[in-house]
Backbone as CSV, one residue per row, in Angstrom:
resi,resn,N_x,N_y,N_z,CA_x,CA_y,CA_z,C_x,C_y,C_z
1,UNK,-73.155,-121.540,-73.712,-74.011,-120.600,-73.030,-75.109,-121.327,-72.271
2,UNK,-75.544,-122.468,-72.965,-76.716,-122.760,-72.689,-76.162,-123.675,-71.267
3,UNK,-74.852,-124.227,-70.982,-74.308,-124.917,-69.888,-74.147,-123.836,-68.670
4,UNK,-73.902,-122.736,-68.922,-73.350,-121.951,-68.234,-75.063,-121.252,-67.341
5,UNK,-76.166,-121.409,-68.329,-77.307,-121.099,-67.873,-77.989,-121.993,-66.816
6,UNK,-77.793,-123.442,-67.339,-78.292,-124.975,-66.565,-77.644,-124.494,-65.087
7,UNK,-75.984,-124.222,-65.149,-75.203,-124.277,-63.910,-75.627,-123.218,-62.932
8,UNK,-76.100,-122.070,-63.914,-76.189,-121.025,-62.773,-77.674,-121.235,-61.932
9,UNK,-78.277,-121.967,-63.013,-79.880,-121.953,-61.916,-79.726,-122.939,-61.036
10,UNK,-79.041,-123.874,-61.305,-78.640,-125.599,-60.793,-77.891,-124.778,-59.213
11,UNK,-77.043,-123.875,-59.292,-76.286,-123.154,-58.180,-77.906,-122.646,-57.053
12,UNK,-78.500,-121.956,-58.168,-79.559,-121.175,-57.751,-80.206,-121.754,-56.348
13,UNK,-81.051,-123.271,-56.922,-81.824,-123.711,-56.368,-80.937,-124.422,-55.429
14,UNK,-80.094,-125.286,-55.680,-79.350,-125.635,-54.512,-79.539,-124.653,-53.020
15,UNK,-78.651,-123.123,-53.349,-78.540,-122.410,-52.424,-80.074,-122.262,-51.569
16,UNK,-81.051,-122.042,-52.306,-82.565,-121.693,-52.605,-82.614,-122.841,-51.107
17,UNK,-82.773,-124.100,-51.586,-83.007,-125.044,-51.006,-82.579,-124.868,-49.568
18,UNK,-80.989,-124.749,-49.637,-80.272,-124.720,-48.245,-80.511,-123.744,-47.266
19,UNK,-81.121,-122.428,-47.879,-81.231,-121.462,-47.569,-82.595,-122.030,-46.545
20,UNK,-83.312,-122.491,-47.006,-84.974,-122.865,-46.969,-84.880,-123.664,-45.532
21,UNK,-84.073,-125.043,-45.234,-83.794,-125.724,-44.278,-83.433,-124.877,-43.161
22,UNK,-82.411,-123.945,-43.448,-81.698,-123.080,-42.740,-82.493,-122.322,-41.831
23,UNK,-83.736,-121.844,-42.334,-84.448,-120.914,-42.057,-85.318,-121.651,-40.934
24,UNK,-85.806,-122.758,-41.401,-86.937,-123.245,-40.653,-86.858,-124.105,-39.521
25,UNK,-85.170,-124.045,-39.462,-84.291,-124.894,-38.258,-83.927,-123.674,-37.297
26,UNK,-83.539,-122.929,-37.764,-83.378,-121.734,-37.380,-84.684,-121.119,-36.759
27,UNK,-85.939,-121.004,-37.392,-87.090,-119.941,-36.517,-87.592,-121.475,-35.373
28,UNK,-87.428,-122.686,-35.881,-88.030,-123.114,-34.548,-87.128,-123.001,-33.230
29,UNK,-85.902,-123.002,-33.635,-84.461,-123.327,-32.320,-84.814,-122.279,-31.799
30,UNK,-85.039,-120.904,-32.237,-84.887,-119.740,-32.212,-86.198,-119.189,-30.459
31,UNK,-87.561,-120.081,-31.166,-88.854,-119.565,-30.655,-89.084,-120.228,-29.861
32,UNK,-88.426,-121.611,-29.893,-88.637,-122.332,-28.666,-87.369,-122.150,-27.683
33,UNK,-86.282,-122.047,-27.979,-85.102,-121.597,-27.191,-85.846,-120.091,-26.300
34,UNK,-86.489,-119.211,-26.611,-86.576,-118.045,-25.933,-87.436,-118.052,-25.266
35,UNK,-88.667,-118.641,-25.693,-89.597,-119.362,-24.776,-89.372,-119.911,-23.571
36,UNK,-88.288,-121.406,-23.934,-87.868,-121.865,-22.653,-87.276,-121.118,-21.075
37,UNK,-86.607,-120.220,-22.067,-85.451,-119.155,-21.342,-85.841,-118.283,-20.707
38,UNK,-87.425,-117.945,-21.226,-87.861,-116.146,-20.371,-88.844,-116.962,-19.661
39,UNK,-89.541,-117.905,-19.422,-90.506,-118.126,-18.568,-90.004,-118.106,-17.039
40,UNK,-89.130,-119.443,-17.042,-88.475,-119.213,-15.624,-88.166,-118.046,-15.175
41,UNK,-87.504,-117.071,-15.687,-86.736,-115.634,-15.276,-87.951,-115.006,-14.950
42,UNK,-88.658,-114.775,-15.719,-89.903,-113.800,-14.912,-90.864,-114.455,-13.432
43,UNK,-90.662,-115.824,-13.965,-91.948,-116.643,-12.730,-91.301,-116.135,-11.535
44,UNK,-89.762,-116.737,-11.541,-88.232,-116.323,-10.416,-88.769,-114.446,-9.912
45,UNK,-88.285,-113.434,-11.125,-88.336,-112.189,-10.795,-89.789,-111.563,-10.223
46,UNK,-91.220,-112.581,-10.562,-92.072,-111.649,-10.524,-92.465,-112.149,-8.554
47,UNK,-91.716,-112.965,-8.081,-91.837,-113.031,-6.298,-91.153,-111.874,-5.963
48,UNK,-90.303,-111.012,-6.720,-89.520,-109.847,-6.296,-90.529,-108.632,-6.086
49,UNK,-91.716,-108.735,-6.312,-92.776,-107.344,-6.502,-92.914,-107.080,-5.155
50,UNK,-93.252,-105.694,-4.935,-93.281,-105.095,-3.270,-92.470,-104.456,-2.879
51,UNK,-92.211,-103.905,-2.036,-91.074,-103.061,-0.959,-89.812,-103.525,-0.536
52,UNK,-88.731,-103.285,-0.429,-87.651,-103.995,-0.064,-87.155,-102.634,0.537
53,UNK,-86.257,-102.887,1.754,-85.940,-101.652,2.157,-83.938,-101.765,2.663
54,UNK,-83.664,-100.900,2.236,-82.161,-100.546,2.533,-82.302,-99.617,3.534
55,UNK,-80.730,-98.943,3.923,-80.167,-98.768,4.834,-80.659,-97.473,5.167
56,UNK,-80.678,-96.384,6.129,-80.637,-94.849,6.163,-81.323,-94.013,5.257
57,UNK,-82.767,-95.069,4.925,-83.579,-94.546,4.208,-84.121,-94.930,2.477
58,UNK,-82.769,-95.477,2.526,-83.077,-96.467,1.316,-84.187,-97.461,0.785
59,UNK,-84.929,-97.250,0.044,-85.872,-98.462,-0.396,-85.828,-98.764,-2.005
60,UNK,-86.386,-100.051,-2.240,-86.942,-100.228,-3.627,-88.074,-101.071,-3.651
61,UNK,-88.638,-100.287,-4.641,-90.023,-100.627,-4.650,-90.627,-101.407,-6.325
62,UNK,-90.912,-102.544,-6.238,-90.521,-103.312,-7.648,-92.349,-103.647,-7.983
63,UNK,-92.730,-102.798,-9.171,-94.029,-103.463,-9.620,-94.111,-103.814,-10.860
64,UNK,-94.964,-104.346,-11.816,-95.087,-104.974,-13.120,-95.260,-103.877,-13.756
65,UNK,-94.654,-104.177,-15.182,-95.202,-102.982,-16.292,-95.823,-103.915,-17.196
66,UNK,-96.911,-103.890,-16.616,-98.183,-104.385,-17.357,-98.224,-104.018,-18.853
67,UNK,-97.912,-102.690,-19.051,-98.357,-102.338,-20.606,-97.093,-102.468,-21.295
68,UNK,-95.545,-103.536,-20.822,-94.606,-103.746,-21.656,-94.750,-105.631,-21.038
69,UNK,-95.504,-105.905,-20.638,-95.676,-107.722,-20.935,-95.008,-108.344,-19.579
70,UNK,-95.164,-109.969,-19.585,-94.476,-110.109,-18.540,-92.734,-110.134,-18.496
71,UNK,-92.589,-110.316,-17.668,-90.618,-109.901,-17.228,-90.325,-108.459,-17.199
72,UNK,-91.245,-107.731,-17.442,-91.139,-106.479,-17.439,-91.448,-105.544,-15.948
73,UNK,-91.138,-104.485,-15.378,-90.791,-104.488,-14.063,-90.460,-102.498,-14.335
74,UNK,-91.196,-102.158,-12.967,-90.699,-100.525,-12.899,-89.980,-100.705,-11.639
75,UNK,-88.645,-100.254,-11.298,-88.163,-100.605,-10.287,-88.041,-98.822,-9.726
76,UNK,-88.773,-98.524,-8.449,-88.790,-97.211,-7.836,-87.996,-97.377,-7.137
77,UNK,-86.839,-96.283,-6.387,-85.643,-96.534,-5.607,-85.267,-95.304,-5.431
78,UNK,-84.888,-95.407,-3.913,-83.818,-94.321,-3.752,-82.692,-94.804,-2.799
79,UNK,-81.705,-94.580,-4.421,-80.828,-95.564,-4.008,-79.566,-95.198,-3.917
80,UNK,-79.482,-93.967,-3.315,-78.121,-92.590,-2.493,-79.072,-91.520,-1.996
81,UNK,-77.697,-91.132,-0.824,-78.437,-90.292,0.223,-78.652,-88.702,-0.331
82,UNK,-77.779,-88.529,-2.006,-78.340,-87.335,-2.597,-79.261,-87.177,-3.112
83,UNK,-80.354,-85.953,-3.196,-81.359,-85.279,-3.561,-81.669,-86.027,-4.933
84,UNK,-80.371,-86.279,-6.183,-81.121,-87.153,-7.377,-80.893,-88.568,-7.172
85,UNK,-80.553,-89.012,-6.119,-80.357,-90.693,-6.304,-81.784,-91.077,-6.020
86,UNK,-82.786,-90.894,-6.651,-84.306,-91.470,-6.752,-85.190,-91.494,-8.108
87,UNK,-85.795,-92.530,-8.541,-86.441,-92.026,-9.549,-86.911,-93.857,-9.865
88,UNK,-87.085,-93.795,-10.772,-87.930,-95.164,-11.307,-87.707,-95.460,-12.573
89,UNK,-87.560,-96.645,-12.558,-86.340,-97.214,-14.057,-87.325,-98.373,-14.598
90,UNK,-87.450,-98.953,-15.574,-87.532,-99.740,-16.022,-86.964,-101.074,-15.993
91,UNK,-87.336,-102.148,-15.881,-86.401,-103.017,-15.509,-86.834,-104.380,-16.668
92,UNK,-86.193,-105.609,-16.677,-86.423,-106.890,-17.517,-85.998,-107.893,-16.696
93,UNK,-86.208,-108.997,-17.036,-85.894,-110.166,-16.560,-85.018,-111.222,-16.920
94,UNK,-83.860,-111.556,-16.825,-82.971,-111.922,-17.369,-82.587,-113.314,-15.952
95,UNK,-81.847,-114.142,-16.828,-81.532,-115.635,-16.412,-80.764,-115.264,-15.156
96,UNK,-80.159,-114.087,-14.512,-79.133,-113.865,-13.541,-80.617,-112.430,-12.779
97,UNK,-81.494,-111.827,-13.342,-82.435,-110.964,-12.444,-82.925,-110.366,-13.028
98,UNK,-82.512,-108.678,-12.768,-83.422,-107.881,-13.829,-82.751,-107.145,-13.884
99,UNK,-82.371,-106.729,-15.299,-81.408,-105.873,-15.571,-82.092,-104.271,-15.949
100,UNK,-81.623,-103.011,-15.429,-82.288,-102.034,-15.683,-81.312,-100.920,-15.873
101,UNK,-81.114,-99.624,-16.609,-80.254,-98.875,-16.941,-80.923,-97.639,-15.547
102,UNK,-79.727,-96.559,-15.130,-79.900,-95.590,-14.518,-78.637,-94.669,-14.856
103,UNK,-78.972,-92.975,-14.118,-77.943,-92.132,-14.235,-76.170,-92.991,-14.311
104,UNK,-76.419,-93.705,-13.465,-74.802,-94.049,-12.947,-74.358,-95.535,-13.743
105,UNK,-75.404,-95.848,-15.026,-75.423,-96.920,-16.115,-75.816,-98.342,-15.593
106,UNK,-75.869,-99.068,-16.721,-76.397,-100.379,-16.740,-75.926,-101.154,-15.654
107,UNK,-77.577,-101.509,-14.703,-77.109,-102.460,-13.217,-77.879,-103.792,-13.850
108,UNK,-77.280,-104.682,-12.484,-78.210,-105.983,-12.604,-79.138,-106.085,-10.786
109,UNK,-80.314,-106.363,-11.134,-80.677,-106.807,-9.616,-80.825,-108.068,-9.590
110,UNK,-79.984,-108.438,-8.490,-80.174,-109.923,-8.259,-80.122,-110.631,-6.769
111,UNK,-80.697,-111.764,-6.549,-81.071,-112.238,-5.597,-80.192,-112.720,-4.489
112,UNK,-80.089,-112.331,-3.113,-78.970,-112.583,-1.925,-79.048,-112.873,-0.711
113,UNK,-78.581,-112.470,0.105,-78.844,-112.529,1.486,-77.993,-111.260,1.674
114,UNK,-78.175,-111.400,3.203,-77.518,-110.079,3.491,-76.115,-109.762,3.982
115,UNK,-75.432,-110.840,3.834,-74.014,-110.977,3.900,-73.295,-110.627,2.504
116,UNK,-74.157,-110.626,1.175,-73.849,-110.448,-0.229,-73.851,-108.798,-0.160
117,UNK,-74.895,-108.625,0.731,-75.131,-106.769,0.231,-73.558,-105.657,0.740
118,UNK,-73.086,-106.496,1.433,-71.875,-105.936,2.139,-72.067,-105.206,3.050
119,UNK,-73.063,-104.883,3.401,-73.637,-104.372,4.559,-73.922,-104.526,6.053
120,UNK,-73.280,-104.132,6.994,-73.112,-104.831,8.360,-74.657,-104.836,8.905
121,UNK,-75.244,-103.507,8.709,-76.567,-103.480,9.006,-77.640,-104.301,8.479
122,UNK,-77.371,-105.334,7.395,-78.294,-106.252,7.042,-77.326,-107.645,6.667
123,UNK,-76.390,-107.656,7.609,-75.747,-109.331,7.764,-76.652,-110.139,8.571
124,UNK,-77.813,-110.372,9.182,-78.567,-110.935,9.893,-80.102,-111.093,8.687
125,UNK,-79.767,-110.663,7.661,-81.062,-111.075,6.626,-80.811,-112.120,5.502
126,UNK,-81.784,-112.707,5.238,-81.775,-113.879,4.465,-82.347,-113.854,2.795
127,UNK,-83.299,-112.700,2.975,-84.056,-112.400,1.755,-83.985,-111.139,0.815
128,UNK,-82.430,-110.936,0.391,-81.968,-109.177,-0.197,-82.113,-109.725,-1.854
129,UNK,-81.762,-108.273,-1.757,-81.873,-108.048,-3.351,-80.698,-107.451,-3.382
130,UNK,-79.737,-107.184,-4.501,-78.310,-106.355,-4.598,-78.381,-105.933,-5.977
131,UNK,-77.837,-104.611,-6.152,-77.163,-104.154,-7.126,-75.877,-104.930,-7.332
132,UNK,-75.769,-104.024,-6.454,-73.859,-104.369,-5.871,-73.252,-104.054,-4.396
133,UNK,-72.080,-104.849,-4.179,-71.649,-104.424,-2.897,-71.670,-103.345,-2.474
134,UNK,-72.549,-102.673,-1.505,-72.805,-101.597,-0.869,-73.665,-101.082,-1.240
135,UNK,-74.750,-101.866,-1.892,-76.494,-101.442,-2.442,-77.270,-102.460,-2.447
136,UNK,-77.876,-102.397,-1.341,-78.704,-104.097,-1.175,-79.656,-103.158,-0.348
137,UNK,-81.215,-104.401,-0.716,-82.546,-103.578,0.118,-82.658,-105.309,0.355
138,UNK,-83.739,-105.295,1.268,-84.367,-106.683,2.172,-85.312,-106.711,2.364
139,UNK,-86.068,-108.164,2.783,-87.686,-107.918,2.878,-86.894,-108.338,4.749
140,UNK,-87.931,-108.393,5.461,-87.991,-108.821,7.298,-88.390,-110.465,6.768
């Protein structure tokens, strides 16, 4: 009994131990990995703030949400020629732009020219923003 007691705490602390390394390799990889990762993305996304304008009336309008931190972003848009394609979303900052959910589901905005937007009316621009092919706004 008394072997079977030695072994089980002897198991105990081992695990105890490994567990312990585990942890503290783990919260630094963890805090400095995300650190590294979100600074650039927001410094990148936060030159995106201001007016950008699409086609036949189209615009988006990108400002900080100050009271959710930096990388954080309200993206205003009207972004179809129907009565609900407008409204203002929330947005984040991610290694590829800013990713933000709407009626028609999860987009990414990201950085182009105007040959990316698919758009004949803004193939002569250098500085777009895109959803996706056939939703792109531009600065002049």
């Amino acid at each position: 009994m008394a072997k079977a007691a030695l072994a089980l705490s002897f198991l105990l602390l081992i695990s105890g131990c490994a567990h312990d390394r585990h942890t503290e390799t783990s919260d630094v990889t963890d805090s400095s990995t995300s650190a590294e990762q979100s600074a650039p993305h927001h410094q990148m996304t936060d030159q995106w703030v201001g007016r950008w304008t699409g086609v036949e009336g189209l615009f988006l309008e990108i400002s900080k949400d100050a009271s959710a931190g930096p990388g954080h972003y309200l993206l205003h848009m009207r972004y179809g020629l129907d009565a609900d394609q407008i409204g203002t979303f929330e947005g984040q900052s991610t290694a590829d732009g800013i990713r933000f959910n709407r009626g028609d589901g999860p987009q990414l905005l990201r950085a182009g020219d105007g040959e990316a937007t698919g758009m004949k009316w803004l193939l002569e621009k250098e500085d777009c923003l895109i959803v996706r092919t056939g939703e792109g706004y531009c600065r002049d």
